[in-house]
Coordinates of C-alpha atoms and ligand atoms in Angstrom, one line a residue:
M15 CA 110.5 97.5 118.8
H16 CA 106.8 97.0 118.5
L17 CA 105.4 93.7 117.2
Y18 CA 103.8 95.5 114.3
E19 CA 107.2 96.6 113.1
L20 CA 108.6 93.3 112.7
P21 CA 108.9 91.5 109.3
I22 CA 107.0 88.2 109.1
H23 CA 110.1 86.0 109.4
Q24 CA 110.9 87.6 112.8
L25 CA 107.4 87.4 113.9
R26 CA 107.4 83.7 113.0
D27 CA 110.6 83.3 115.1
K28 CA 108.9 84.9 118.1
I29 CA 105.8 82.7 117.7
D30 CA 108.0 79.6 117.3
R31 CA 109.9 80.3 120.5
Q32 CA 106.6 80.9 122.2
E33 CA 107.8 84.5 123.2
V34 CA 104.4 85.7 121.9
S35 CA 101.2 83.9 121.0
P36 CA 99.3 84.4 117.7
A37 CA 96.5 86.1 119.8
E38 CA 99.0 88.6 121.3
V39 CA 100.4 89.3 117.8
L40 CA 96.9 89.8 116.4
A41 CA 95.9 92.1 119.3
A42 CA 99.0 94.2 118.6
F43 CA 98.1 94.7 114.9
Y44 CA 94.5 95.6 115.7
R45 CA 95.8 98.1 118.2
R46 CA 97.9 99.5 115.5
I47 CA 95.1 99.5 113.0
N48 CA 93.0 101.5 115.5
E49 CA 95.9 103.9 115.9
V50 CA 96.4 104.7 112.1
E51 CA 93.4 103.6 110.2
E52 CA 91.5 106.9 110.6
R53 CA 94.3 108.7 109.0
V54 CA 95.5 106.1 106.4
K55 CA 92.2 104.3 105.5
A56 CA 93.9 101.3 104.1
Y57 CA 91.0 98.9 104.8
I58 CA 87.4 98.4 103.6
T59 CA 86.5 95.6 105.8
L60 CA 88.1 94.4 109.1
T61 CA 87.6 90.8 110.2
E62 CA 88.4 91.1 113.8
E63 CA 85.9 88.6 115.0
Q64 CA 86.9 85.6 112.6
A65 CA 90.5 86.6 113.1
G66 CA 90.1 86.4 116.9
V67 CA 88.6 82.9 116.7
R68 CA 91.4 81.6 114.3
A69 CA 94.1 83.0 116.6
S70 CA 92.7 81.0 119.6
E71 CA 92.8 77.7 117.6
P72 CA 95.9 75.6 117.2
L73 CA 97.7 76.9 114.0
S74 CA 100.5 75.3 112.2
G75 CA 102.3 75.8 108.9
P76 CA 105.2 78.3 107.7
L77 CA 102.8 81.3 108.4
A78 CA 101.3 80.1 111.6
G79 CA 99.9 83.1 113.5
V80 CA 101.0 85.7 110.8
P81 CA 98.3 88.5 110.3
L82 CA 97.8 89.5 106.7
A83 CA 95.7 91.8 104.8
I84 CA 94.0 90.8 101.4
K85 CA 93.2 93.2 98.5
D86 CA 89.5 93.5 98.2
N87 CA 89.3 92.0 94.7
I88 CA 90.3 88.6 96.1
S89 CA 87.4 86.4 97.0
T90 CA 87.0 85.5 100.7
A91 CA 84.1 83.0 101.6
G92 CA 81.6 84.8 104.0
I93 CA 83.6 88.1 103.9
K94 CA 82.5 91.0 101.6
T95 CA 84.6 91.4 98.5
T96 CA 83.7 94.8 97.0
C97 CA 86.4 95.7 94.4
S98 CA 85.8 99.1 95.8
S99 CA 82.8 99.4 93.5
R100 CA 79.2 100.3 94.2
L101 CA 78.3 97.5 92.1
L102 CA 79.7 94.9 94.5
A103 CA 79.4 96.9 97.7
N104 CA 77.5 94.1 99.5
Y105 CA 78.8 91.1 97.6
V106 CA 79.8 88.1 99.8
P107 CA 81.6 85.5 97.9
P108 CA 80.5 81.8 98.6
Y109 CA 84.1 80.5 98.2
D110 CA 87.6 81.5 98.9
A111 CA 90.2 82.3 96.3
T112 CA 93.0 79.6 95.9
V113 CA 95.5 82.0 97.4
V114 CA 93.3 82.6 100.5
N115 CA 93.0 78.9 100.9
R116 CA 96.6 78.4 100.7
L117 CA 97.4 81.2 103.2
N118 CA 94.8 79.6 105.6
Q119 CA 96.5 76.3 105.1
A120 CA 99.8 77.8 105.9
G121 CA 98.5 79.0 109.2
A122 CA 98.0 82.8 108.4
I123 CA 95.3 84.9 109.9
I124 CA 93.4 87.5 107.8
L125 CA 93.1 90.9 109.4
G126 CA 90.8 92.3 106.8
K127 CA 90.3 93.5 103.2
T128 CA 92.1 96.3 101.7
N129 CA 91.2 99.4 99.6
L130 CA 91.9 99.6 95.8
D131 CA 91.0 101.6 92.8
E132 CA 87.6 100.2 91.5
F133 CA 88.1 97.0 89.9
A134 CA 91.9 97.5 90.1
M135 CA 91.8 100.3 87.5
G136 CA 94.1 103.0 88.5
S137 CA 97.3 104.1 90.2
S138 CA 96.4 106.1 93.2
T139 CA 93.2 104.7 95.0
E140 CA 91.5 107.9 93.9
N141 CA 89.2 105.8 91.7
S142 CA 88.0 103.8 94.8
G143 CA 84.3 103.9 94.8
L144 CA 84.5 104.4 98.6
Y145 CA 87.3 106.6 99.6
P146 CA 91.0 107.1 98.8
T147 CA 93.8 105.6 100.9
R148 CA 96.5 108.0 102.1
N149 CA 100.2 107.5 102.0
P150 CA 101.7 106.8 105.4
W151 CA 104.8 108.8 104.4
N152 CA 102.8 111.9 103.7
L153 CA 99.1 111.9 104.2
E154 CA 98.7 114.5 101.3
C155 CA 100.2 112.0 98.9
V156 CA 98.6 109.0 97.3
P157 CA 99.7 105.5 98.2
G158 CA 99.8 104.4 94.5
G159 CA 97.4 101.8 93.2
S160 CA 95.6 100.0 92.5
S161 CA 96.7 97.8 95.6
G162 CA 97.2 101.0 97.5
G163 CA 95.4 99.8 100.7
S164 CA 97.6 96.7 100.9
A165 CA 100.8 98.7 100.4
A166 CA 99.7 101.5 102.8
A167 CA 98.7 98.8 105.4
V168 CA 102.1 97.2 105.4
A169 CA 104.0 100.5 105.4
A170 CA 102.1 101.8 108.3
G171 CA 102.4 98.5 110.3
A172 CA 98.7 97.8 109.9
A173 CA 99.4 94.4 108.5
A174 CA 102.5 92.1 108.7
G175 CA 102.2 91.5 104.9
A176 CA 99.5 91.7 102.3
L177 CA 98.4 90.3 99.0
G178 CA 97.9 92.6 96.0
S179 CA 97.1 92.1 92.3
D180 CA 99.1 93.4 89.4
T181 CA 97.7 93.8 85.9
G182 CA 100.0 96.7 84.9
G183 CA 101.9 97.6 88.0
S184 CA 99.4 97.5 90.8
I185 CA 101.6 95.6 93.2
R186 CA 104.9 97.3 92.4
Q187 CA 103.9 101.0 91.9
P188 CA 102.2 101.2 95.3
A189 CA 104.9 99.2 96.9
A190 CA 107.4 101.8 95.4
F191 CA 105.3 104.7 96.7
C192 CA 105.0 103.4 100.2
G193 CA 108.6 102.2 100.7
V194 CA 107.8 98.4 100.9
V195 CA 108.6 95.3 98.8
G196 CA 106.2 94.2 96.1
L197 CA 106.6 91.2 93.8
K198 CA 104.6 90.4 90.7
P199 CA 105.2 86.7 89.9
T200 CA 105.5 85.1 86.4
Y201 CA 102.1 84.8 84.7
G202 CA 100.8 81.4 85.7
N203 CA 102.8 80.9 88.9
V204 CA 100.1 81.9 91.1
S205 CA 96.5 80.8 90.8
R206 CA 94.0 83.6 89.7
Y207 CA 91.1 81.3 90.8
G208 CA 88.9 83.6 93.0
L209 CA 90.7 86.9 91.8
V210 CA 87.9 89.1 90.4
A211 CA 89.1 89.4 86.8
F212 CA 90.2 92.8 85.2
A213 CA 92.4 91.8 82.2
S214 CA 92.8 88.0 82.4
S215 CA 95.8 87.7 80.3
L216 CA 97.8 90.1 82.5
D217 CA 96.3 89.7 86.0
Q218 CA 98.7 88.0 88.7
I219 CA 98.4 87.9 92.5
G220 CA 101.5 88.6 94.5
P221 CA 102.9 89.6 97.9
I222 CA 103.5 93.1 99.4
T223 CA 105.8 92.8 102.4
K224 CA 108.3 94.8 104.6
D225 CA 111.3 93.0 103.1
V226 CA 112.5 90.6 100.4
A227 CA 112.7 87.6 102.8
D228 CA 109.1 88.0 103.6
A229 CA 108.2 88.1 99.8
A230 CA 109.8 84.7 99.4
L231 CA 107.8 83.3 102.3
L232 CA 104.6 84.6 101.0
L233 CA 105.3 83.5 97.5
N234 CA 106.1 80.0 98.8
A235 CA 102.7 79.9 100.4
I236 CA 100.6 81.1 97.5
C237 CA 102.4 79.7 94.2
G238 CA 102.0 76.5 92.5
H239 CA 99.6 74.6 90.1
D240 CA 95.9 74.9 90.6
P241 CA 93.6 72.8 88.3
L242 CA 90.9 75.6 89.1
D243 CA 92.9 78.1 87.0
S244 CA 93.6 76.9 83.4
T245 CA 96.5 79.3 83.0
S246 CA 98.2 78.1 86.1
V247 CA 101.3 76.3 85.2
D248 CA 102.3 72.8 86.5
R249 CA 105.9 72.7 87.4
P250 CA 108.1 71.7 90.3
Q251 CA 108.2 74.6 92.8
P252 CA 111.4 75.6 94.3
D253 CA 111.5 76.8 98.0
Y254 CA 111.9 80.5 97.3
T255 CA 113.4 81.1 100.8
Q256 CA 116.5 79.2 99.6
F257 CA 117.3 82.1 97.4
I258 CA 117.5 84.6 100.4
K259 CA 121.2 84.5 100.4
E260 CA 123.7 87.2 99.5
G261 CA 125.5 87.3 96.3
V262 CA 125.3 88.8 92.7
Q263 CA 128.8 87.8 91.8
G264 CA 129.0 87.2 88.1
M265 CA 125.2 88.0 87.7
R266 CA 124.6 89.7 84.4
I267 CA 122.4 92.9 84.7
G268 CA 121.0 95.1 81.9
L269 CA 119.9 98.6 82.0
P270 CA 117.4 99.3 79.2
R271 CA 118.7 102.3 77.5
E272 CA 115.2 103.3 76.4
Y273 CA 113.9 103.6 80.0
F274 CA 116.9 105.6 81.3
S275 CA 116.9 108.0 78.4
M276 CA 113.2 109.0 79.1
D277 CA 112.6 112.3 80.8
F278 CA 111.7 111.4 84.3
D279 CA 112.4 112.6 88.0
Q280 CA 116.1 113.1 88.2
E281 CA 116.2 112.1 91.9
V282 CA 114.6 108.8 90.9
K283 CA 117.1 108.2 88.2
T284 CA 120.2 109.1 90.3
S285 CA 119.0 106.9 93.3
V286 CA 118.3 103.8 91.0
L287 CA 121.8 104.3 89.3
A288 CA 123.5 104.6 92.6
A289 CA 121.9 101.3 93.7
V290 CA 123.0 99.7 90.5
Q291 CA 126.5 100.8 91.3
R292 CA 126.4 99.0 94.5
L293 CA 125.5 95.8 92.8
E294 CA 128.3 96.3 90.4
Q295 CA 130.7 96.8 93.3
A296 CA 129.3 93.4 94.7
G297 CA 130.4 91.7 91.6
A298 CA 127.5 92.0 89.1
R299 CA 128.3 92.7 85.4
V300 CA 126.2 95.7 84.4
E301 CA 125.7 96.8 80.8
E302 CA 123.3 99.1 79.0
V303 CA 120.9 97.0 76.8
S304 CA 118.0 97.8 74.3
L305 CA 114.4 97.2 74.4
P306 CA 113.5 98.6 71.0
S307 CA 109.7 97.8 71.5
A308 CA 109.5 99.4 74.9
D309 CA 107.9 102.5 73.3
F310 CA 104.9 100.6 72.3
A311 CA 104.1 99.1 75.6
L312 CA 101.9 101.6 77.2
A313 CA 99.8 102.0 74.1
A314 CA 99.5 98.5 73.7
Y315 CA 98.6 98.0 77.5
Y316 CA 96.0 100.7 77.3
I317 CA 94.2 98.8 74.5
I318 CA 94.6 95.1 75.6
A319 CA 93.7 95.8 79.3
P320 CA 90.4 97.8 78.5
A321 CA 89.5 95.2 75.9
E322 CA 89.7 92.3 78.3
A323 CA 88.1 94.4 81.0
S324 CA 85.1 95.4 78.8
S325 CA 84.6 91.6 78.2
N326 CA 85.2 90.5 81.9
L327 CA 82.9 93.3 83.2
A328 CA 79.9 92.3 81.0
R329 CA 78.8 89.9 83.7
Y330 CA 77.8 92.7 86.1
D331 CA 74.3 93.2 84.6
G332 CA 72.4 93.3 87.9
V333 CA 71.0 89.8 87.4
R334 CA 73.5 87.5 89.2
Y335 CA 75.9 89.7 91.1
G336 CA 75.7 92.7 93.4
Y337 CA 73.8 95.9 92.9
R338 CA 70.7 95.9 90.8
S339 CA 68.9 99.2 89.7
K340 CA 65.3 99.2 90.8
Q341 CA 62.1 100.3 89.2
N342 CA 62.8 99.8 85.5
A343 CA 60.0 99.1 83.1
K344 CA 62.1 96.8 80.8
L345 CA 64.8 94.3 81.4
S346 CA 67.1 96.2 79.1
E347 CA 66.6 99.3 81.1
M348 CA 67.6 97.4 84.2
F349 CA 70.8 96.3 82.6
T350 CA 71.7 100.0 81.6
S351 CA 70.8 101.6 84.7
T352 CA 72.5 99.1 86.9
R353 CA 75.7 99.6 85.1
S354 CA 75.4 103.5 84.8
Q355 CA 74.7 103.7 88.4
G356 CA 77.1 100.9 89.7
F357 CA 80.3 101.7 87.9
G358 CA 82.5 104.7 88.5
D359 CA 83.9 107.0 85.8
E360 CA 87.3 105.3 85.2
V361 CA 85.6 101.9 84.9
K362 CA 83.2 103.3 82.4
R363 CA 86.1 104.9 80.5
R364 CA 87.8 101.6 80.2
I365 CA 84.7 99.7 79.1
M366 CA 84.1 102.3 76.4
L367 CA 87.8 102.2 75.2
G368 CA 87.7 98.4 75.2
T369 CA 84.5 98.0 73.4
Y370 CA 85.5 100.4 70.9
A371 CA 88.9 98.6 70.3
L372 CA 87.1 95.3 69.8
S373 CA 84.4 96.5 67.6
S374 CA 84.2 95.5 64.0
G375 CA 86.0 97.8 61.7
Y376 CA 88.5 98.9 64.6
Y377 CA 89.4 95.4 65.8
D378 CA 92.3 95.2 63.2
A379 CA 93.5 98.8 63.7
Y380 CA 93.6 98.7 67.6
Y381 CA 93.3 95.3 69.3
L382 CA 95.1 93.2 66.6
K383 CA 97.9 95.8 66.4
A384 CA 98.2 96.0 70.1
Q385 CA 98.4 92.1 70.2
Q386 CA 101.3 92.3 67.5
A387 CA 103.2 94.9 69.5
R388 CA 102.7 92.5 72.5
T389 CA 104.5 89.8 70.6
L390 CA 107.4 92.2 69.7
I391 CA 107.6 93.3 73.4
K392 CA 107.8 89.7 74.7
E393 CA 110.3 88.8 72.1
D394 CA 112.6 91.8 73.1
F395 CA 112.6 90.4 76.6
D396 CA 113.1 86.8 75.7
Q397 CA 116.0 87.8 73.7
L398 CA 117.6 89.8 76.5
F399 CA 117.2 87.0 79.1
K400 CA 119.2 84.7 76.9
E401 CA 122.2 87.0 77.9
Y402 CA 121.1 88.6 81.0
D403 CA 119.9 87.5 84.3
L404 CA 118.1 90.6 85.4
L405 CA 117.0 93.9 84.0
I406 CA 116.9 96.9 86.4
S407 CA 114.7 100.1 85.9
P408 CA 113.0 102.5 88.2
T409 CA 109.6 101.2 89.3
T410 CA 108.0 104.6 88.6
P411 CA 109.1 107.8 86.9
T412 CA 108.2 109.8 90.0
T413 CA 107.7 109.3 93.8
A414 CA 104.1 109.5 95.4
F415 CA 102.2 112.4 93.9
K416 CA 99.6 114.5 95.6
F417 CA 95.9 113.8 95.6
G418 CA 94.3 115.5 92.6
E419 CA 97.7 116.1 90.8
M420 CA 97.1 113.8 88.0
S421 CA 93.6 114.9 87.0
D422 CA 94.1 114.0 83.4
P423 CA 93.7 110.2 83.0
I424 CA 96.5 110.2 80.4
D425 CA 99.0 111.6 83.0
M426 CA 98.0 108.9 85.3
Y427 CA 98.5 106.2 82.7
Q428 CA 101.9 107.6 82.0
A429 CA 102.9 106.6 85.5
D430 CA 102.8 102.9 84.5
I431 CA 105.5 103.3 81.9
F432 CA 108.1 101.1 83.6
T433 CA 105.7 98.5 85.0
V434 CA 103.3 97.5 82.1
P435 CA 106.0 95.9 79.8
V436 CA 106.5 93.3 82.4
N437 CA 102.8 92.2 82.4
I438 CA 102.7 92.3 78.6
A439 CA 105.7 89.9 78.5
G440 CA 104.2 87.7 81.5
I441 CA 107.7 87.9 83.3
P442 CA 108.3 88.4 87.0
A443 CA 109.5 91.7 88.7
I444 CA 110.0 93.1 92.1
S445 CA 110.0 96.5 93.4
L446 CA 112.1 97.4 96.4
P447 CA 112.9 100.7 98.2
C448 CA 116.3 102.2 97.1
G449 CA 116.2 105.5 99.0
L450 CA 114.3 108.7 99.7
D451 CA 113.9 111.8 97.6
S452 CA 114.4 115.4 98.9
K453 CA 110.7 115.5 99.9
G454 CA 111.4 112.4 102.1
L455 CA 109.4 110.0 99.9
P456 CA 110.5 106.5 99.0
I457 CA 112.0 105.7 95.6
G458 CA 111.4 102.2 94.1
L459 CA 113.8 100.1 92.2
Q460 CA 112.4 97.4 89.7
M461 CA 114.2 94.2 88.9
M462 CA 112.8 92.1 86.1
G463 CA 113.7 88.6 85.2
G464 CA 113.0 85.8 82.6
H465 CA 109.9 83.5 83.0
F466 CA 109.9 81.6 86.4
A467 CA 113.2 83.5 87.5
E468 CA 111.7 84.6 90.7
G469 CA 114.5 83.0 92.6
K470 CA 117.2 84.9 90.8
I471 CA 115.2 88.2 91.4
L472 CA 114.8 87.4 95.1
Q473 CA 118.4 86.6 95.5
A474 CA 119.6 89.8 93.8
A475 CA 116.9 91.9 95.7
Y476 CA 117.9 90.5 98.9
T477 CA 121.6 91.3 98.2
L478 CA 120.7 94.9 97.3
E479 CA 118.5 95.2 100.4
Q480 CA 121.5 94.2 102.6
L481 CA 123.8 96.6 100.7
L482 CA 121.4 99.5 101.0
A483 CA 120.1 98.9 104.4
F484 CA 117.2 101.1 103.9
K485 CA 115.6 101.4 107.3
E486 CA 113.7 104.6 107.2
Q487 CA 110.1 104.4 108.4
P488 CA 107.1 106.6 107.4
A489 CA 107.0 109.5 109.7
E490 CA 103.3 110.7 109.4
V491 CA 101.8 107.7 111.2
G492 CA 104.5 107.5 113.8
G493 CA 106.5 104.5 112.5
A494 CA 109.5 103.8 114.8
E495 CA 109.3 105.7 118.0
Ligands
LIG513 N1 97.5 101.4 86.8 C1 97.4 100.5 85.8 C2 95.9 100.6 85.4 O1 95.3 101.5 85.8 C3 97.5 99.1 86.4 C4 96.4 98.5 87.3 C5 96.7 97.2 87.7 O2 97.8 96.7 87.7 N2 95.7 96.6 88.3 O3 95.4 99.7 84.6

């Protein structure tokens, strides 16, 4: 077993027992990065020098010596944070995001910043302003997105764990495509301070890890109240690792009928249902349930998210941040050409959609309607979580697709069908691998819980992980030789 193959909790044990030093662990990960990065392209920036200095200092805390990757829309002081956009290609934040601060306090070491779809808009990293990341299971396939770099890095052993952000599925979908674990926390559980805003009422930062125990460890480190984020919730925090124990006896699990009756990849459906059966055999009570408003979720998301994005992205005018177009006669021309040259096509598409949905005359028909649908969706979930501990669905309707296969943006949006309702309702959800399809690509299973039910989700996910014992490794980059 190579060091880069170990989950965080095992690396920590080795470091604690002084079998390896943080510097040796770090060196092993950079060697691995050198081995696979040319093929996978998970990173935008590597921070080898800073990481080396840190590994030589005394480190303490629950993540002491653990090398992690950070999605490149999370601010890092003194380290470029590009959002994979030409507009921020040379932007160096003057401060750390709260999550980065907390990881540092916990003793973690940052390996580098990972690739994403520009401003986190997309599901494949094909919208990256730099280059796409490739799926370590099959280099002709996308790793998912928008946190595709983070998920691919973890899957390839190029990071022990990573942070992603999830506005409509961007942690869970790439985790599913890359055969790793991705957790989107409850809205307000993790500070968004320093996360470059996409759609502020939906965005949440969370961990992407090799296993469920590691997700609990990282969530412990990053969660909790932050006065710098007004939407962060002040409540007592449990130790999430306490939930890493087996048992689903008596847990009530719902399977949303509306999801399973949709037309999607039969292999995905079969694999998810087989996993559910294992939980049932382990003592969970499983029933079919109804989410009548689920039908509106995708449409509501693709109005609310672009509307918020159009407002959030108004700040990139060439005056204060990043790229500025040169040689313009007038200030208004400078604004226009900076934005025309700086943003990629998908970002422009979202800004136009959002601006349209918010403009007078259309506001009531689109934005207001979408907000009303949002309330209905949230009420559906609230109602179900009075009776059920968890809901289970596939994370994605298909496994990883090939580059270029989703050339119509609407097709790409459809891939978010199972993940966006979670963000709309603000609830937590995890994706974990539950098998491989006949092409050898990983299948993701999604568990959703009520607000702040991360503990329950982690316990059920850990139990399922033990039952399934999914040990496959990505073949393309030479996982477990
Ligand atoms: N794929 C979705 C989108 O393109 C979700 C993105 C995200 O969660 N950041 O908007």
